[in-house]
mmCIF file of C-alpha atoms and ligand atoms in Angstrom:
data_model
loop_
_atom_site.group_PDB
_atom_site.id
_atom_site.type_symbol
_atom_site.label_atom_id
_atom_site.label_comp_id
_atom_site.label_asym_id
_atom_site.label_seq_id
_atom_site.Cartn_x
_atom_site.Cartn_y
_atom_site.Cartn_z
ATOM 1 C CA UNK A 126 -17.651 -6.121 26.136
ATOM 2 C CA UNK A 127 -19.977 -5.750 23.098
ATOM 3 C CA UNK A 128 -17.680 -6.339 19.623
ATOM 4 C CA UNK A 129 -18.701 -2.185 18.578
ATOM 5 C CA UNK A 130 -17.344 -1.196 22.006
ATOM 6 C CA UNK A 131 -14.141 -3.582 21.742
ATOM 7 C CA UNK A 132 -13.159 -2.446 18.127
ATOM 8 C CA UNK A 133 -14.036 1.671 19.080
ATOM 9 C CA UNK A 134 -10.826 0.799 22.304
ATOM 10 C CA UNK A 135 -8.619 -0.877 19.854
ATOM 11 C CA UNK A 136 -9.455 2.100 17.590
ATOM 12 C CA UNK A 137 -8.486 4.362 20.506
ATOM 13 C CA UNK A 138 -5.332 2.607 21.232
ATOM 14 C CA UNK A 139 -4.274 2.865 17.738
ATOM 15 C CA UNK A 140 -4.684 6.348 17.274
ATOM 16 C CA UNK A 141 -2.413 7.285 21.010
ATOM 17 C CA UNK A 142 -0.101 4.529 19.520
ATOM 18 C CA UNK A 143 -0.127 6.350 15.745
ATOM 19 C CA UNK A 144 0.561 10.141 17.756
ATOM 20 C CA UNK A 145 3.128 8.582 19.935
ATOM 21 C CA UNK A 146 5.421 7.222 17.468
ATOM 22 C CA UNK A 147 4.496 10.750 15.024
ATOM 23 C CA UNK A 148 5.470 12.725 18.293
ATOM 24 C CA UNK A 149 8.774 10.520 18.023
ATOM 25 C CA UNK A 150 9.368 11.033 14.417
ATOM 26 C CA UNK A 151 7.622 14.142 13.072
ATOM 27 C CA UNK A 152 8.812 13.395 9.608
ATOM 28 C CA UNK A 153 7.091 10.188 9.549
ATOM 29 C CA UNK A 154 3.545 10.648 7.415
ATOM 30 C CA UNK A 155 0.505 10.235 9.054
ATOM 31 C CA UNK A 156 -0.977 8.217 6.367
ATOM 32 C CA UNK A 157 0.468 6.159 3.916
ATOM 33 C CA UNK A 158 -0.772 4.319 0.473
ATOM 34 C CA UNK A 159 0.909 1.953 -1.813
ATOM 35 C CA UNK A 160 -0.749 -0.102 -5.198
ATOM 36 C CA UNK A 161 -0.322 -2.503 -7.909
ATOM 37 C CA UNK A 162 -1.430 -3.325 -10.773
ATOM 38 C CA UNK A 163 0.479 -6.406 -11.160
ATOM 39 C CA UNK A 164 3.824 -8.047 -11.962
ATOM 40 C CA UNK A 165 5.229 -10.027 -14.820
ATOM 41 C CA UNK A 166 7.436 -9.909 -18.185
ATOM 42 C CA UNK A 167 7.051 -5.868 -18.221
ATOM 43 C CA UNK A 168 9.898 -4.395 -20.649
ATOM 44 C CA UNK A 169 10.170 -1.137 -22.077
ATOM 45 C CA UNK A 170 10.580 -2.367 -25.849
ATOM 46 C CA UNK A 171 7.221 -4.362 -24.940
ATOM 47 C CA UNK A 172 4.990 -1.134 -24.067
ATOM 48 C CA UNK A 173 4.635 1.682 -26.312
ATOM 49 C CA UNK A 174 4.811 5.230 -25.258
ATOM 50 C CA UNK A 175 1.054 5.349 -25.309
ATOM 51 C CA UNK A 176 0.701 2.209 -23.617
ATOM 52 C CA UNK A 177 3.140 3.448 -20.821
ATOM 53 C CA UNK A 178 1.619 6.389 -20.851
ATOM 54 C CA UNK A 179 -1.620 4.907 -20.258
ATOM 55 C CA UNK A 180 -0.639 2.514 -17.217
ATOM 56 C CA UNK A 181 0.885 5.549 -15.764
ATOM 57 C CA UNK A 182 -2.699 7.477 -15.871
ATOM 58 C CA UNK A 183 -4.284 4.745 -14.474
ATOM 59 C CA UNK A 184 -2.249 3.780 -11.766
ATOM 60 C CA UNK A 185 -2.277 7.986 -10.555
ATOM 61 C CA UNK A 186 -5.768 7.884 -10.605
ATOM 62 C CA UNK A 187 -6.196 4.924 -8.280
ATOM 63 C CA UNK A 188 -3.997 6.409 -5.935
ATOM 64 C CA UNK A 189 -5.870 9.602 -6.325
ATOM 65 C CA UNK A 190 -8.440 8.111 -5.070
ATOM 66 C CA UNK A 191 -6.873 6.535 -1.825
ATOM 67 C CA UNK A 192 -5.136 9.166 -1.145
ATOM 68 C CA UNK A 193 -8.379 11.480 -1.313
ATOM 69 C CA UNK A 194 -10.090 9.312 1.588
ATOM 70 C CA UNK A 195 -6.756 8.815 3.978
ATOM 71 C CA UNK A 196 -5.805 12.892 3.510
ATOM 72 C CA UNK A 197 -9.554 13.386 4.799
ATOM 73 C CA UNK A 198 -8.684 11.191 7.470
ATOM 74 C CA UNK A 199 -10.679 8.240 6.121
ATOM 75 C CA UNK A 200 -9.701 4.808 7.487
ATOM 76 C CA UNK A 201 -6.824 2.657 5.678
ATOM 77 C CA UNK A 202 -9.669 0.137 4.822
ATOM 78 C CA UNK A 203 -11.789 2.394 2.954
ATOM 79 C CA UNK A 204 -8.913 3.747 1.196
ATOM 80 C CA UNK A 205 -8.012 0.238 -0.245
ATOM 81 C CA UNK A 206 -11.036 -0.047 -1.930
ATOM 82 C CA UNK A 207 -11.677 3.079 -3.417
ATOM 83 C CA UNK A 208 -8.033 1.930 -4.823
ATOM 84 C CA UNK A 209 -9.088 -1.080 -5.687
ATOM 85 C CA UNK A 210 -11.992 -0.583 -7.316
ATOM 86 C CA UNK A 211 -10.955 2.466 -9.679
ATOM 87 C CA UNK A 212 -8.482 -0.425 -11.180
ATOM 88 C CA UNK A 213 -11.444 -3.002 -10.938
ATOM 89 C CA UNK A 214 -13.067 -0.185 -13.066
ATOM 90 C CA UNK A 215 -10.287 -0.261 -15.657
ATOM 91 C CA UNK A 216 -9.950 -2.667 -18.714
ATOM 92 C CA UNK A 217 -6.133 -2.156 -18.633
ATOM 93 C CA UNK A 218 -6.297 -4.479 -15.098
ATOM 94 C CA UNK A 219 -6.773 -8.372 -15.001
ATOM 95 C CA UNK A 220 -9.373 -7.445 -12.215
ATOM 96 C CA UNK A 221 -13.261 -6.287 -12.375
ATOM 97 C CA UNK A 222 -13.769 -5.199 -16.064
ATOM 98 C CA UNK A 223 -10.483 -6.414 -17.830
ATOM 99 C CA UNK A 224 -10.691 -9.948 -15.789
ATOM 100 C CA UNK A 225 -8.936 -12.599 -18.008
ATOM 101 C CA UNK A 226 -11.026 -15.455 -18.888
ATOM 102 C CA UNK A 227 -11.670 -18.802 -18.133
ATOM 103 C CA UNK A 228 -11.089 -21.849 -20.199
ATOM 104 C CA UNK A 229 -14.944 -21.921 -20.453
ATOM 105 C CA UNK A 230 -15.022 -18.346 -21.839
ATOM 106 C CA UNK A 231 -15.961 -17.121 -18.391
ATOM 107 C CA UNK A 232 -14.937 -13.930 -16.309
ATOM 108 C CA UNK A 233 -14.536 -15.732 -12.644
ATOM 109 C CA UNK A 234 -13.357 -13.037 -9.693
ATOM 110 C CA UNK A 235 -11.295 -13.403 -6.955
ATOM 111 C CA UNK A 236 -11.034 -10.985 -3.957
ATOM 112 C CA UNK A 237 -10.109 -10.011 -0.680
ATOM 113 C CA UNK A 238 -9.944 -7.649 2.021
ATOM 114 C CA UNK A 239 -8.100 -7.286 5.318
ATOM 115 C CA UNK A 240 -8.463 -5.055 8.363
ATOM 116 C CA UNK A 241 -5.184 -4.793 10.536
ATOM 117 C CA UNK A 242 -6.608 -3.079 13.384
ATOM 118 C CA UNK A 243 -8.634 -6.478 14.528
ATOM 119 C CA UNK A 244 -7.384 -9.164 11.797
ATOM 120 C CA UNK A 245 -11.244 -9.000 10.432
ATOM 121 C CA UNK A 246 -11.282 -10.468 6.887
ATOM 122 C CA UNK A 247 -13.270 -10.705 3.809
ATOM 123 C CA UNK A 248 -12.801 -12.400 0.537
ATOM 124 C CA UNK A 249 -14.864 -13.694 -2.411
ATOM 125 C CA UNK A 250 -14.184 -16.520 -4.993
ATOM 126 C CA UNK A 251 -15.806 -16.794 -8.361
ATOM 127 C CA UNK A 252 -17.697 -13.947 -8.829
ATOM 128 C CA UNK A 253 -19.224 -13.168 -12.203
ATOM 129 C CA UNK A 254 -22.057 -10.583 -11.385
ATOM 130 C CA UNK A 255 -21.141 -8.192 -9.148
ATOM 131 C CA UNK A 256 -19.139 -4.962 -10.575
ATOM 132 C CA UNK A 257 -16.698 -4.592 -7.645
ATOM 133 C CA UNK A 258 -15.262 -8.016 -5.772
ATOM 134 C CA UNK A 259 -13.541 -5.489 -3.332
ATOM 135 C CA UNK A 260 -16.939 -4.361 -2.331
ATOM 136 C CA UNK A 261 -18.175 -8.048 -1.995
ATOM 137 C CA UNK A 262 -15.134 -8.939 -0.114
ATOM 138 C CA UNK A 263 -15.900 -6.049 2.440
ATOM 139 C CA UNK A 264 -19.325 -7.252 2.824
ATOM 140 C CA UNK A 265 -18.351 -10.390 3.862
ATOM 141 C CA UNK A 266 -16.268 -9.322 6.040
ATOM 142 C CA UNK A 267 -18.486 -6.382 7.814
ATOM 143 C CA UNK A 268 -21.989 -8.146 7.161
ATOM 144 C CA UNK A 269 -21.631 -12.196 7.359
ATOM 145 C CA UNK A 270 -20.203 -14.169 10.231
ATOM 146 C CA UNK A 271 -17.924 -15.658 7.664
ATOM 147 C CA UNK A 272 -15.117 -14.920 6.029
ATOM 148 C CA UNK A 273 -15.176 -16.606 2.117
ATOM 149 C CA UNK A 274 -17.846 -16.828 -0.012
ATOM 150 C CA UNK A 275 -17.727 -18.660 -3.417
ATOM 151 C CA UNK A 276 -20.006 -18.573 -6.942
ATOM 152 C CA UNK A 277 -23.627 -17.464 -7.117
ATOM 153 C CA UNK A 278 -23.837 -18.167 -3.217
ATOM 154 C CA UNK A 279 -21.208 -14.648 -3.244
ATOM 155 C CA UNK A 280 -22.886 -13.308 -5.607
ATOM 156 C CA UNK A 281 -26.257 -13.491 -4.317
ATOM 157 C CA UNK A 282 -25.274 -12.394 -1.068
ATOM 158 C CA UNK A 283 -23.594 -9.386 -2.806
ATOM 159 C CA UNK A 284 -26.641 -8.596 -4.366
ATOM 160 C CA UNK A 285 -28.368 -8.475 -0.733
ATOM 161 C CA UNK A 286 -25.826 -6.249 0.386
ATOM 162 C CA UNK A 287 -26.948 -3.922 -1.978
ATOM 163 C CA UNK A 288 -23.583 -3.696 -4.225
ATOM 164 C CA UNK A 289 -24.162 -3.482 -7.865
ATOM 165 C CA UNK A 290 -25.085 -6.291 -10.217
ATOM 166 C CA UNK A 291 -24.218 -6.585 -14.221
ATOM 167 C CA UNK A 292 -24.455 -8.663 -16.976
ATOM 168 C CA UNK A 293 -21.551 -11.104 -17.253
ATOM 169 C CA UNK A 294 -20.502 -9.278 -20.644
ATOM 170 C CA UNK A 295 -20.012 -6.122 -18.653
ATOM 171 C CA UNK A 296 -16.188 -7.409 -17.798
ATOM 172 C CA UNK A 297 -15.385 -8.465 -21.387
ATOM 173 C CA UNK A 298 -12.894 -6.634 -23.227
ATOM 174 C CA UNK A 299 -11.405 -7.957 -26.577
ATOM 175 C CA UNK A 300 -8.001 -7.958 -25.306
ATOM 176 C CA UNK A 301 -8.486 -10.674 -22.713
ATOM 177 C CA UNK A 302 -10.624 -12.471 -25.165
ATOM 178 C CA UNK A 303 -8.312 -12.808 -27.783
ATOM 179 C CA UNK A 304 -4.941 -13.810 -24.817
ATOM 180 C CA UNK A 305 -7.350 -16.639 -24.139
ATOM 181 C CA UNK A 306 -8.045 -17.965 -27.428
ATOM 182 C CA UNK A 307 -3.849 -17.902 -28.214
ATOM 183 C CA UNK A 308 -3.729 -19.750 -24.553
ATOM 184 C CA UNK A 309 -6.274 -22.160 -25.210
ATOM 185 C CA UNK A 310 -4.945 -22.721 -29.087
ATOM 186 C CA UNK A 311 -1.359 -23.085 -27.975
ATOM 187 C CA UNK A 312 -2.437 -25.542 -24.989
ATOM 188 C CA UNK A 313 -4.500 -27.521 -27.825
ATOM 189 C CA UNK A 314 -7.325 -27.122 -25.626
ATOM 190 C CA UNK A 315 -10.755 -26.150 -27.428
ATOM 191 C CA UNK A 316 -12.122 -22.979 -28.205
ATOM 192 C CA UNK A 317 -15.445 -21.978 -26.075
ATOM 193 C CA UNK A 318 -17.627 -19.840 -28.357
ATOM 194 C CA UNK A 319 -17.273 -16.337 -28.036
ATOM 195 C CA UNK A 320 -19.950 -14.541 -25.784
ATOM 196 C CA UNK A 321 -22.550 -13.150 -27.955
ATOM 197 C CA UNK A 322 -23.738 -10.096 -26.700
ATOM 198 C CA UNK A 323 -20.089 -8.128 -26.498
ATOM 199 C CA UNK A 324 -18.956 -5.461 -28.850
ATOM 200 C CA UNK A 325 -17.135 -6.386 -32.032
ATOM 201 C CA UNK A 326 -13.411 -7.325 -32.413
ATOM 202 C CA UNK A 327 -11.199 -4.319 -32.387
ATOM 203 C CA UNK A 328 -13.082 -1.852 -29.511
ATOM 204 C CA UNK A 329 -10.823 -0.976 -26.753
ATOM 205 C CA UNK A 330 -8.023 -2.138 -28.455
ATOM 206 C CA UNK A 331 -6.510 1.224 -28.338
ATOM 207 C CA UNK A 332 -4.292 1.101 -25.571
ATOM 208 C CA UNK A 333 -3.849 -2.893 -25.269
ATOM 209 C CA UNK A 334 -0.587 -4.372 -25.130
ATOM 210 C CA UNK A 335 0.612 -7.049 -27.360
ATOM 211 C CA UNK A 336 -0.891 -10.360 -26.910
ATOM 212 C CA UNK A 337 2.699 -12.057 -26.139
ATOM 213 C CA UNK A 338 2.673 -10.168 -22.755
ATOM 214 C CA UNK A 339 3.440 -12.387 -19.984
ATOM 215 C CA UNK A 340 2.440 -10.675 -17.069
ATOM 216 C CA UNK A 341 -0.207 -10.957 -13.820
ATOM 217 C CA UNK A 342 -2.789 -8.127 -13.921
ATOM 218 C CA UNK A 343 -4.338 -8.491 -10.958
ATOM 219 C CA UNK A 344 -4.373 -5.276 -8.733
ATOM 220 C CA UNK A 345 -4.253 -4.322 -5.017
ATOM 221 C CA UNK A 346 -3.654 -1.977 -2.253
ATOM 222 C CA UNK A 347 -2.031 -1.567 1.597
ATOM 223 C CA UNK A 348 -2.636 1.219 3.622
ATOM 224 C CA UNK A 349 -1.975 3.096 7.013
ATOM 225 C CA UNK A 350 -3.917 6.016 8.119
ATOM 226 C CA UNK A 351 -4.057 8.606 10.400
ATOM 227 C CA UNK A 352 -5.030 6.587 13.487
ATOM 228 C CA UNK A 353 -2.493 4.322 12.932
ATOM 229 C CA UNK A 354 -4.730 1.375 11.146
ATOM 230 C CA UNK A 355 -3.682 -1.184 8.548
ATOM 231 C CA UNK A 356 -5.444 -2.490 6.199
ATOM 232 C CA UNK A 357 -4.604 -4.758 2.261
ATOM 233 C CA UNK A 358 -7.234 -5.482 -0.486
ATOM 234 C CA UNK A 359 -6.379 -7.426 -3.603
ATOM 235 C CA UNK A 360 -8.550 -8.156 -6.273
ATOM 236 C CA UNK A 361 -8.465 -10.469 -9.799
ATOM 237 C CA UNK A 362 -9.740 -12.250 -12.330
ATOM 238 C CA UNK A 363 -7.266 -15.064 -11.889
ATOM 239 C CA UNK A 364 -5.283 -16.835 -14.675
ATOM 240 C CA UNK A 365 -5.896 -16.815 -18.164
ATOM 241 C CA UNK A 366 -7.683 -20.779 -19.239
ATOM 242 C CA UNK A 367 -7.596 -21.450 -15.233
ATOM 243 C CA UNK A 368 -10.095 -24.282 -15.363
ATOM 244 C CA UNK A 369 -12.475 -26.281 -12.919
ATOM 245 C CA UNK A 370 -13.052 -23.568 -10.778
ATOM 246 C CA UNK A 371 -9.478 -22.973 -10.077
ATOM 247 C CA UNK A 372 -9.191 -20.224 -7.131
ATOM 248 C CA UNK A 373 -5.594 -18.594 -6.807
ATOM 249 C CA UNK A 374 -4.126 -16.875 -3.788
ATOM 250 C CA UNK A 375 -5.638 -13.439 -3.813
ATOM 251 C CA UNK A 376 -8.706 -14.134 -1.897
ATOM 252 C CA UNK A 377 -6.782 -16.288 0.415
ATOM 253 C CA UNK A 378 -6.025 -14.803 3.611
ATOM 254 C CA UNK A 379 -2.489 -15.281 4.088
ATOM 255 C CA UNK A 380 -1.230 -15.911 0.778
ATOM 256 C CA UNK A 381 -1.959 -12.801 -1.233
ATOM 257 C CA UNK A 382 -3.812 -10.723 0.982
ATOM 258 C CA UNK A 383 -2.319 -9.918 4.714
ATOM 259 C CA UNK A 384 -2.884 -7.061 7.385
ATOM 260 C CA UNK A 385 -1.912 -6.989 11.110
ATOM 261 C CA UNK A 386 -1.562 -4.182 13.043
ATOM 262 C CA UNK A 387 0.684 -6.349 15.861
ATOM 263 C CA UNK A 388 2.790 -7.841 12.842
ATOM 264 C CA UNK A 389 3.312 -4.246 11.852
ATOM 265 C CA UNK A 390 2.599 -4.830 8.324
ATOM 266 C CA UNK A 391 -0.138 -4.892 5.366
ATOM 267 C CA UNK A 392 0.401 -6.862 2.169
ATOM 268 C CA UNK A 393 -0.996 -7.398 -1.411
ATOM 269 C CA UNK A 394 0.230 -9.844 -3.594
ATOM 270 C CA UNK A 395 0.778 -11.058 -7.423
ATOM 271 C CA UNK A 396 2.217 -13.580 -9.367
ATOM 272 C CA UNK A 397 2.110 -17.084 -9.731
ATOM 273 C CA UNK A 398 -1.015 -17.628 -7.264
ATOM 274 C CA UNK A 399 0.015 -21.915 -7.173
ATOM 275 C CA UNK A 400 3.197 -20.971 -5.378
ATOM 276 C CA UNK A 401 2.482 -17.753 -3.177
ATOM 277 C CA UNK A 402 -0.514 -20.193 -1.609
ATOM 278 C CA UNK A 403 2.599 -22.747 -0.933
ATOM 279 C CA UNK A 404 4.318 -20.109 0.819
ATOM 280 C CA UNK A 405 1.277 -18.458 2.670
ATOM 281 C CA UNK A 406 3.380 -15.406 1.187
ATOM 282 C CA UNK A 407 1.296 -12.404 2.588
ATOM 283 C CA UNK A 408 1.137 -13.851 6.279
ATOM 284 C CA UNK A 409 4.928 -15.029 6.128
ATOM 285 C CA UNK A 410 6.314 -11.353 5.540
ATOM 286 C CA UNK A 411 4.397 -10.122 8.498
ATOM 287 C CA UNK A 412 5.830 -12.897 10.484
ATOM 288 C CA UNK A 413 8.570 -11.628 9.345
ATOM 289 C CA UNK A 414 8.038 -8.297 10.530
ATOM 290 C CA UNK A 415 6.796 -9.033 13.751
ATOM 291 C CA UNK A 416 10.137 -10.725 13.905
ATOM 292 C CA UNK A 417 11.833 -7.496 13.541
ATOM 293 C CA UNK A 418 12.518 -7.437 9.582
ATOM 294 C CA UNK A 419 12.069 -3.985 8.050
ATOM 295 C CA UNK A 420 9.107 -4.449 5.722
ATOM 296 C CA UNK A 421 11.825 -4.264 2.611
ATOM 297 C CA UNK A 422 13.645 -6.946 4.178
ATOM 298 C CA UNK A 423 10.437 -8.893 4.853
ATOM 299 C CA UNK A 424 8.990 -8.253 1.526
ATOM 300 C CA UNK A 425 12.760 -9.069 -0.845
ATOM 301 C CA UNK A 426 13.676 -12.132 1.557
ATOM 302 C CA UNK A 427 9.553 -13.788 0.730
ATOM 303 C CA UNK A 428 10.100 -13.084 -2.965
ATOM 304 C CA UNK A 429 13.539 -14.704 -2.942
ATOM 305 C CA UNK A 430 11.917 -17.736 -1.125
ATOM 306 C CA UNK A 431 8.878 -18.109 -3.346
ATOM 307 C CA UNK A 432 11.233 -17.611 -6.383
ATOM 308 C CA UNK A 433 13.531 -20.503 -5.235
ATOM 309 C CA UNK A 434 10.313 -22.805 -5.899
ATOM 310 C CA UNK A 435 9.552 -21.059 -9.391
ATOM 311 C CA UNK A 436 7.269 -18.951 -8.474
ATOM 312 C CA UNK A 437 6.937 -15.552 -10.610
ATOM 313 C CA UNK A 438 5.456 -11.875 -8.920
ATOM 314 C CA UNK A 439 5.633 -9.180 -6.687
ATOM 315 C CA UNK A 440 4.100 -7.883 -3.767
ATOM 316 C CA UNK A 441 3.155 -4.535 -2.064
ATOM 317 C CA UNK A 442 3.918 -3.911 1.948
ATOM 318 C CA UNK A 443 2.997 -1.321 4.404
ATOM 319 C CA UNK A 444 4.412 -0.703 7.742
ATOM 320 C CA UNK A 445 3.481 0.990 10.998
ATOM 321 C CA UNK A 446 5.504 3.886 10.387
ATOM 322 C CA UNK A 447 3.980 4.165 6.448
ATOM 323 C CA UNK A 448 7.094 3.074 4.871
ATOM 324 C CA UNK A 449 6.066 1.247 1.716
ATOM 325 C CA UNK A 450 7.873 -1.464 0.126
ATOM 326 C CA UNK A 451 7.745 -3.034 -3.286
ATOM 327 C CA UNK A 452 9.664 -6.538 -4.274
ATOM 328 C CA UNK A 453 9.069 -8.912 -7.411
ATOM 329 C CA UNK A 454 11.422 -11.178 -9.528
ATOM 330 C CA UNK A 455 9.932 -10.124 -12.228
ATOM 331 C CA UNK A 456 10.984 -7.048 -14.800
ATOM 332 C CA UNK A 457 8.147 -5.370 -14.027
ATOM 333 C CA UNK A 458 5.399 -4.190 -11.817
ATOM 334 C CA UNK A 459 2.800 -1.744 -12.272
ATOM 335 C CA UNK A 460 2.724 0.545 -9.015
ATOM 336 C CA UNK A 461 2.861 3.465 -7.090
ATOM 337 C CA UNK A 462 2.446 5.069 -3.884
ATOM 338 C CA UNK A 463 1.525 8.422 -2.409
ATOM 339 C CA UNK A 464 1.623 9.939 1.722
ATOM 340 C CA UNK A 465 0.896 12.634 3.486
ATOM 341 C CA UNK A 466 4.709 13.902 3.078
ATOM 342 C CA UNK A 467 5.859 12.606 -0.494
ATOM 343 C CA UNK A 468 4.409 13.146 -3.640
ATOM 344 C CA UNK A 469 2.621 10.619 -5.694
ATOM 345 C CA UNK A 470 5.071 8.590 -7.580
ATOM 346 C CA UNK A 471 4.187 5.364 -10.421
ATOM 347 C CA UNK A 472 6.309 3.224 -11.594
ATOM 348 C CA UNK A 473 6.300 0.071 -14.130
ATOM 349 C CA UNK A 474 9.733 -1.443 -14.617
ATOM 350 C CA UNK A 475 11.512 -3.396 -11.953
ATOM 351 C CA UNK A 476 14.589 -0.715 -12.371
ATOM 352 C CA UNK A 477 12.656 2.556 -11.621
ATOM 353 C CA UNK A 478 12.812 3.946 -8.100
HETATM 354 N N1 LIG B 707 -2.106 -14.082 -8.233
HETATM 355 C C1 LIG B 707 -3.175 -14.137 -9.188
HETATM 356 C C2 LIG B 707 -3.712 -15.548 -9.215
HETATM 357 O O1 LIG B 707 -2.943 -16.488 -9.162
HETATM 358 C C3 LIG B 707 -2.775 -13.754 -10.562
HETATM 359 C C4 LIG B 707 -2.194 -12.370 -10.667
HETATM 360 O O2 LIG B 707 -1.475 -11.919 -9.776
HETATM 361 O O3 LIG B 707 -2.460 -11.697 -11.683
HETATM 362 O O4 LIG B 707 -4.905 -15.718 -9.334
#
């Protein structure tokens, strides 16, 4: 059977499987979206009302914009992105414009998309020209017969796909800029020059938080929608210093991006990306799953594991029915989630519903 025709009678069997089980449980939603923003040493005393405030805006308006495709009855996969890429968008998030930097003074960006219907996947290492890595991931994925590309090779091929292309300086924001030179200082490492066609020191430090954050900004999304498909994107501009081309575990499949329909579950990781690649954490929780863990269990059990190596972060999981589930070991995580029958929520601290 042609690949179109094999994917349009998985498609079908998804949507008579997603009716079935709503005809079984009416009160389950028919689509389902959950996000972060990223995990780490997130305190109350440590954010200011404004800077709460701010996180809070920014989170509703990436699910806003997932929820706007799924309620449409747009697929799970392009709701992740249009997630995605509104906090790719936003200097608050270590992804897209915000990306920490490099111990070179670089923005390098790391993504990846997955498709649970038919375990297609997408991901992107070392970006630094194209605007949206969730877009490059899903070009990869829908356009190449591969599934990673790395450095100018992904960009270029981007740039073919017809996504946009900036300057380098377009992801620069003071903030990040000013975390790496206190990284690279404190590490005794030295200082790369600073880029010389940004703005001045002191733009868009309105809503920044305080330099002695410890926290992982990278952002993502997992999805079900109405015909019953799966689907996780998770985007980032790494570590702060990373050096020698260091890639983390967001754009690899398995470790911080996951989605399988048969597993029953869709994940998006963050944290330490050196231990959730030990601990292929994405893929393990849908093993989990599939093994007949509720995606909570799945999700708190992985974290506890990947914590018992000293590994820091959180992760985001969907499951068939579009119960979401949010676990970290850390005292906070920017996130939220929105379906069909429950109101948006956000929340930042590891204590808030
Ligand atoms: N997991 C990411 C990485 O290691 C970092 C993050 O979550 O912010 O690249």
């Amino acid at each position: 059977m042609m690949r179109s025709g094999r994917i349009a009678l998985i498609t079908l069997c998804f949507s008579i499987v997603a009716s079935l089980a709503h005809a079984q449980d009416p009160a389950a939603p028919l689509w389902s979206l959950a996000i972060h923003g990223g995990a780490g040493v997130i305190e109350r005393a440590g954010l200011t009302p404004a800077q709460d405030a701010a996180y809070r805006a920014a989170l509703q308006r990436a699910l806003d914009a997932g929820s706007a495709v799924l309620a449409r009855d747009g697929s799970a996969l392009d709701a992740v992105q249009a997630a995605v890429q509104v906090m790719e968008d936003d200097p608050l998030f270590n992804a897209g414009r915000g990306a920490v930097f490099t111990a070179a003074g670089r923005n390098e960006l790391d993504a990846a998309v997955m498709n649970g219907a038919d375990l297609t996947a997408g991901a992107v290492a070392g970006l630094t020209t194209t605007r949206h890595p969730v877009a490059a991931a899903r070009a990869v994925m829908e356009q190449s017969p591969h599934v990673m590309l790395i450095g100018p090779g992904a960009d270029a091929f981007a740039a073919q796909a017809g996504l946009e292309q900036v300057d380098p300086a377009f992801f620069f924001t003071e903030r990040r800029w000013q975390g790496l030179i206190k990284a690279l200082t404190e590490a005794g490492l030295p200082l790369p020059a600073r880029p010389a066609d940004v703005s001045t020191p002191g733009a868009q430090a309105a809503v920044a938080p305080p330099l002695n954050e410890r926290k992982f900004g990278t952002v993502g999304a997992v999805a079900l929608d109405s015909r019953g498909r799966l689907a996780a994107a998770t985007s980032t501009g790494g570590m702060t210093a990373k050096r020698w081309g260091r890639v983390g575990d967001v754009p690899i499949i398995g470790a911080g991006t996951y989605a399988s329909n048969a597993d029953g579950c869709a994940v998006s990781a963050t944290g330490s990306g050196e231990y959730f690649i030990r601990f292929t954490v994405a893929r393990d929780i849908c093993r989990r799953t599939a093994d007949g863990a509720t995606v909570q269990a799945a999700a708190d059990a992985e974290i506890a594991d990947v914590g018992s190596i000293g590994g820091d972060g959180g992760v985001i999981v969907m499951s068939l029915t579009g119960t979401p589930a949010f676990a970290m070991n850390t005292s906070g995580m920017y996130r939220g989630a929105a379906s069909s029958t429950a109101a948006a929520r956000v929340a930042i601290y590891a204590d808030e519903p």
